[in-house]
Amino acid sequence: MTMAAEKSKPAAKTQYKRILLKMSGEVLMGEKEFGLDSKTVNRVARDIKEVIDMGVEVCVVVGAGNIFRGVSGAAEGMDRTQADYMGMLGIVINALALQSALETLKVDTRVMSAIPMSAICEPYIRRKAMRHMEKGRVVIFAAGTGNPFFTTDTTAALRASEMNCDAMLKGTKVDGVYTADPQKDPSAKRYESISYMDVLTKNLKVMDATAISLARENNIPILIFNVRQEGNFAKVMSGAGTFTTVSDK
Ligand code: GTP
């Protein structure tokens, strides 16, 4: 593991050919308390287009915390599986919103749902998703893994593995992984890189253990970055900007 020093890497072309972007649903609500903020969705779409224009194949997994959280539904007495299915439907709403925003920018997209709902999007078929990506289309994977008890982080690690992605980018509200919560502990330091195992053993809560283990097994580096800053996605893709890499290197 290495700690972050003052870093000002020069902007360069990206080393990645195919990546998966994982975004929490909360990102899409901008400053709102619930739902979708169209300005933010459009901004995220512009950020994705910027990366597409670098020649990278991009697929996306989005969460649904801006609409419904399965875990909190379950905490309020709802059956966990039922709550998780509601969360998966929330993801489909976010996926369709992102698809519209990307299409406005003339970016070809396909939404593929793990739970077939063929009137509104394609069912997830791995080989078909591969072809879409090879054709430069942004594939948005909706409805999680289609199973309750799995997070969208795990979905992201699963789809990144299935799509043979070179990296998984986790867009959050912080610019990397810290030794402690930087909002509570001012002495918290950001890791520039950290191993999968250290994330697990230090219980750093970057992602759930299933997602980290899956990424580790398939040797997919995870880049944690702040997706709320406009242009940051492309910056991170080119190796500039501030982020933390989780890998075994
Ligand atoms: P190619 O095979 O590369 O031509 O891919 P394509 O996606 O352009 O062709 P296809 O004929 O499969 O799809 C044409 C349009 O129909 C696209 O916008 C797809 O997203 C959409 N589409 C394909 N399958 C389904 C489906 O099962 N349900 C829904 N709602 N739309 C679909």
mmCIF file with all atom_site columns, N, CA, C and O and ligand atoms in Angstrom, residues 110 118-123 128 132 135 137, ligand 1:
data_model
loop_
_atom_site.group_PDB
_atom_site.id
_atom_site.type_symbol
_atom_site.label_atom_id
_atom_site.label_alt_id
_atom_site.label_comp_id
_atom_site.label_asym_id
_atom_site.label_entity_id
_atom_site.label_seq_id
_atom_site.pdbx_PDB_ins_code
_atom_site.Cartn_x
_atom_site.Cartn_y
_atom_site.Cartn_z
_atom_site.occupancy
_atom_site.B_iso_or_equiv
_atom_site.pdbx_formal_charge
_atom_site.auth_seq_id
_atom_site.auth_comp_id
_atom_site.auth_asym_id
_atom_site.auth_atom_id
_atom_site.pdbx_PDB_model_num
ATOM   1  N N   . ARG A 1 110 ? -27.514 1.069   -24.766 1.00 0.00 ? 110 ARG A N   1
ATOM   2  C CA  . ARG A 1 110 ? -28.475 -0.014  -24.629 1.00 0.00 ? 110 ARG A CA  1
ATOM   3  C C   . ARG A 1 110 ? -28.641 -0.278  -23.140 1.00 0.00 ? 110 ARG A C   1
ATOM   4  O O   . ARG A 1 110 ? -27.641 -0.399  -22.416 1.00 0.00 ? 110 ARG A O   1
ATOM   5  N N   . SER A 1 118 ? -39.180 -6.840  -21.181 1.00 0.00 ? 118 SER A N   1
ATOM   6  C CA  . SER A 1 118 ? -38.826 -6.584  -22.576 1.00 0.00 ? 118 SER A CA  1
ATOM   7  C C   . SER A 1 118 ? -39.602 -5.450  -23.211 1.00 0.00 ? 118 SER A C   1
ATOM   8  O O   . SER A 1 118 ? -39.217 -4.964  -24.264 1.00 0.00 ? 118 SER A O   1
ATOM   9  N N   . ALA A 1 119 ? -40.676 -4.971  -22.583 1.00 0.00 ? 119 ALA A N   1
ATOM   10 C CA  . ALA A 1 119 ? -41.368 -3.822  -23.173 1.00 0.00 ? 119 ALA A CA  1
ATOM   11 C C   . ALA A 1 119 ? -40.546 -2.542  -23.017 1.00 0.00 ? 119 ALA A C   1
ATOM   12 O O   . ALA A 1 119 ? -40.733 -1.584  -23.767 1.00 0.00 ? 119 ALA A O   1
ATOM   13 N N   . ILE A 1 120 ? -39.629 -2.500  -22.045 1.00 0.00 ? 120 ILE A N   1
ATOM   14 C CA  . ILE A 1 120 ? -38.903 -1.243  -21.836 1.00 0.00 ? 120 ILE A CA  1
ATOM   15 C C   . ILE A 1 120 ? -37.398 -1.319  -22.082 1.00 0.00 ? 120 ILE A C   1
ATOM   16 O O   . ILE A 1 120 ? -36.763 -0.301  -22.296 1.00 0.00 ? 120 ILE A O   1
ATOM   17 N N   . CYS A 1 121 ? -36.826 -2.495  -22.046 1.00 0.00 ? 121 CYS A N   1
ATOM   18 C CA  . CYS A 1 121 ? -35.394 -2.593  -22.325 1.00 0.00 ? 121 CYS A CA  1
ATOM   19 C C   . CYS A 1 121 ? -35.051 -4.039  -22.688 1.00 0.00 ? 121 CYS A C   1
ATOM   20 O O   . CYS A 1 121 ? -35.894 -4.930  -22.608 1.00 0.00 ? 121 CYS A O   1
ATOM   21 N N   . GLU A 1 122 ? -33.796 -4.217  -23.097 1.00 0.00 ? 122 GLU A N   1
ATOM   22 C CA  . GLU A 1 122 ? -33.373 -5.565  -23.496 1.00 0.00 ? 122 GLU A CA  1
ATOM   23 C C   . GLU A 1 122 ? -33.092 -6.425  -22.267 1.00 0.00 ? 122 GLU A C   1
ATOM   24 O O   . GLU A 1 122 ? -32.683 -5.906  -21.236 1.00 0.00 ? 122 GLU A O   1
ATOM   25 N N   . PRO A 1 123 ? -33.274 -7.717  -22.410 1.00 0.00 ? 123 PRO A N   1
ATOM   26 C CA  . PRO A 1 123 ? -32.851 -8.585  -21.303 1.00 0.00 ? 123 PRO A CA  1
ATOM   27 C C   . PRO A 1 123 ? -31.330 -8.686  -21.328 1.00 0.00 ? 123 PRO A C   1
ATOM   28 O O   . PRO A 1 123 ? -30.716 -8.520  -22.391 1.00 0.00 ? 123 PRO A O   1
ATOM   29 N N   . LYS A 1 128 ? -24.505 -10.607 -26.113 1.00 0.00 ? 128 LYS A N   1
ATOM   30 C CA  . LYS A 1 128 ? -25.098 -9.461  -26.802 1.00 0.00 ? 128 LYS A CA  1
ATOM   31 C C   . LYS A 1 128 ? -24.517 -8.160  -26.225 1.00 0.00 ? 128 LYS A C   1
ATOM   32 O O   . LYS A 1 128 ? -24.205 -7.222  -26.967 1.00 0.00 ? 128 LYS A O   1
ATOM   33 N N   . HIS A 1 132 ? -22.562 -5.104  -28.193 1.00 0.00 ? 132 HIS A N   1
ATOM   34 C CA  . HIS A 1 132 ? -22.929 -3.687  -28.070 1.00 0.00 ? 132 HIS A CA  1
ATOM   35 C C   . HIS A 1 132 ? -21.692 -2.865  -27.725 1.00 0.00 ? 132 HIS A C   1
ATOM   36 O O   . HIS A 1 132 ? -21.452 -1.808  -28.294 1.00 0.00 ? 132 HIS A O   1
ATOM   37 N N   . LYS A 1 135 ? -19.298 -2.321  -30.452 1.00 0.00 ? 135 LYS A N   1
ATOM   38 C CA  . LYS A 1 135 ? -19.788 -1.330  -31.415 1.00 0.00 ? 135 LYS A CA  1
ATOM   39 C C   . LYS A 1 135 ? -19.761 0.089   -30.842 1.00 0.00 ? 135 LYS A C   1
ATOM   40 O O   . LYS A 1 135 ? -20.279 1.022   -31.449 1.00 0.00 ? 135 LYS A O   1
ATOM   41 N N   . ARG A 1 137 ? -21.241 1.177   -28.087 1.00 0.00 ? 137 ARG A N   1
ATOM   42 C CA  . ARG A 1 137 ? -22.434 1.587   -27.350 1.00 0.00 ? 137 ARG A CA  1
ATOM   43 C C   . ARG A 1 137 ? -22.176 1.516   -25.847 1.00 0.00 ? 137 ARG A C   1
ATOM   44 O O   . ARG A 1 137 ? -21.495 0.606   -25.389 1.00 0.00 ? 137 ARG A O   1
HETATM 45 P P1  . GTP B 2 .   ? -27.313 -5.054  -33.439 1.00 0.00 ? 1   GTP B P1  1
HETATM 46 O O1  . GTP B 2 .   ? -27.639 -6.491  -33.266 1.00 0.00 ? 1   GTP B O1  1
HETATM 47 O O2  . GTP B 2 .   ? -25.902 -4.735  -33.256 1.00 0.00 ? 1   GTP B O2  1
HETATM 48 O O3  . GTP B 2 .   ? -27.897 -4.428  -34.658 1.00 0.00 ? 1   GTP B O3  1
HETATM 49 O O4  . GTP B 2 .   ? -27.969 -4.371  -32.140 1.00 0.00 ? 1   GTP B O4  1
HETATM 50 P P2  . GTP B 2 .   ? -29.238 -3.480  -32.001 1.00 0.00 ? 1   GTP B P2  1
HETATM 51 O O5  . GTP B 2 .   ? -29.461 -3.350  -30.523 1.00 0.00 ? 1   GTP B O5  1
HETATM 52 O O6  . GTP B 2 .   ? -29.120 -2.187  -32.727 1.00 0.00 ? 1   GTP B O6  1
HETATM 53 O O7  . GTP B 2 .   ? -30.345 -4.320  -32.713 1.00 0.00 ? 1   GTP B O7  1
HETATM 54 P P3  . GTP B 2 .   ? -31.665 -4.883  -32.223 1.00 0.00 ? 1   GTP B P3  1
HETATM 55 O O8  . GTP B 2 .   ? -32.451 -5.145  -33.455 1.00 0.00 ? 1   GTP B O8  1
HETATM 56 O O9  . GTP B 2 .   ? -31.408 -5.989  -31.244 1.00 0.00 ? 1   GTP B O9  1
HETATM 57 O O10 . GTP B 2 .   ? -32.315 -3.675  -31.398 1.00 0.00 ? 1   GTP B O10 1
HETATM 58 C C1  . GTP B 2 .   ? -32.886 -2.540  -32.003 1.00 0.00 ? 1   GTP B C1  1
HETATM 59 C C2  . GTP B 2 .   ? -33.464 -1.659  -30.913 1.00 0.00 ? 1   GTP B C2  1
HETATM 60 O O11 . GTP B 2 .   ? -34.431 -2.410  -30.182 1.00 0.00 ? 1   GTP B O11 1
HETATM 61 C C3  . GTP B 2 .   ? -32.440 -1.173  -29.898 1.00 0.00 ? 1   GTP B C3  1
HETATM 62 O O12 . GTP B 2 .   ? -32.784 0.129   -29.484 1.00 0.00 ? 1   GTP B O12 1
HETATM 63 C C4  . GTP B 2 .   ? -32.592 -2.134  -28.745 1.00 0.00 ? 1   GTP B C4  1
HETATM 64 O O13 . GTP B 2 .   ? -32.252 -1.548  -27.494 1.00 0.00 ? 1   GTP B O13 1
HETATM 65 C C5  . GTP B 2 .   ? -34.088 -2.442  -28.816 1.00 0.00 ? 1   GTP B C5  1
HETATM 66 N N1  . GTP B 2 .   ? -34.342 -3.788  -28.308 1.00 0.00 ? 1   GTP B N1  1
HETATM 67 C C6  . GTP B 2 .   ? -33.754 -4.948  -28.653 1.00 0.00 ? 1   GTP B C6  1
HETATM 68 N N2  . GTP B 2 .   ? -34.233 -5.972  -27.944 1.00 0.00 ? 1   GTP B N2  1
HETATM 69 C C7  . GTP B 2 .   ? -35.176 -5.458  -27.106 1.00 0.00 ? 1   GTP B C7  1
HETATM 70 C C8  . GTP B 2 .   ? -36.033 -5.992  -26.110 1.00 0.00 ? 1   GTP B C8  1
HETATM 71 O O14 . GTP B 2 .   ? -36.061 -7.180  -25.820 1.00 0.00 ? 1   GTP B O14 1
HETATM 72 N N3  . GTP B 2 .   ? -36.846 -5.104  -25.469 1.00 0.00 ? 1   GTP B N3  1
HETATM 73 C C9  . GTP B 2 .   ? -36.847 -3.786  -25.752 1.00 0.00 ? 1   GTP B C9  1
HETATM 74 N N4  . GTP B 2 .   ? -37.656 -3.000  -25.065 1.00 0.00 ? 1   GTP B N4  1
HETATM 75 N N5  . GTP B 2 .   ? -36.064 -3.242  -26.680 1.00 0.00 ? 1   GTP B N5  1
HETATM 76 C C10 . GTP B 2 .   ? -35.229 -4.056  -27.356 1.00 0.00 ? 1   GTP B C10 1
#
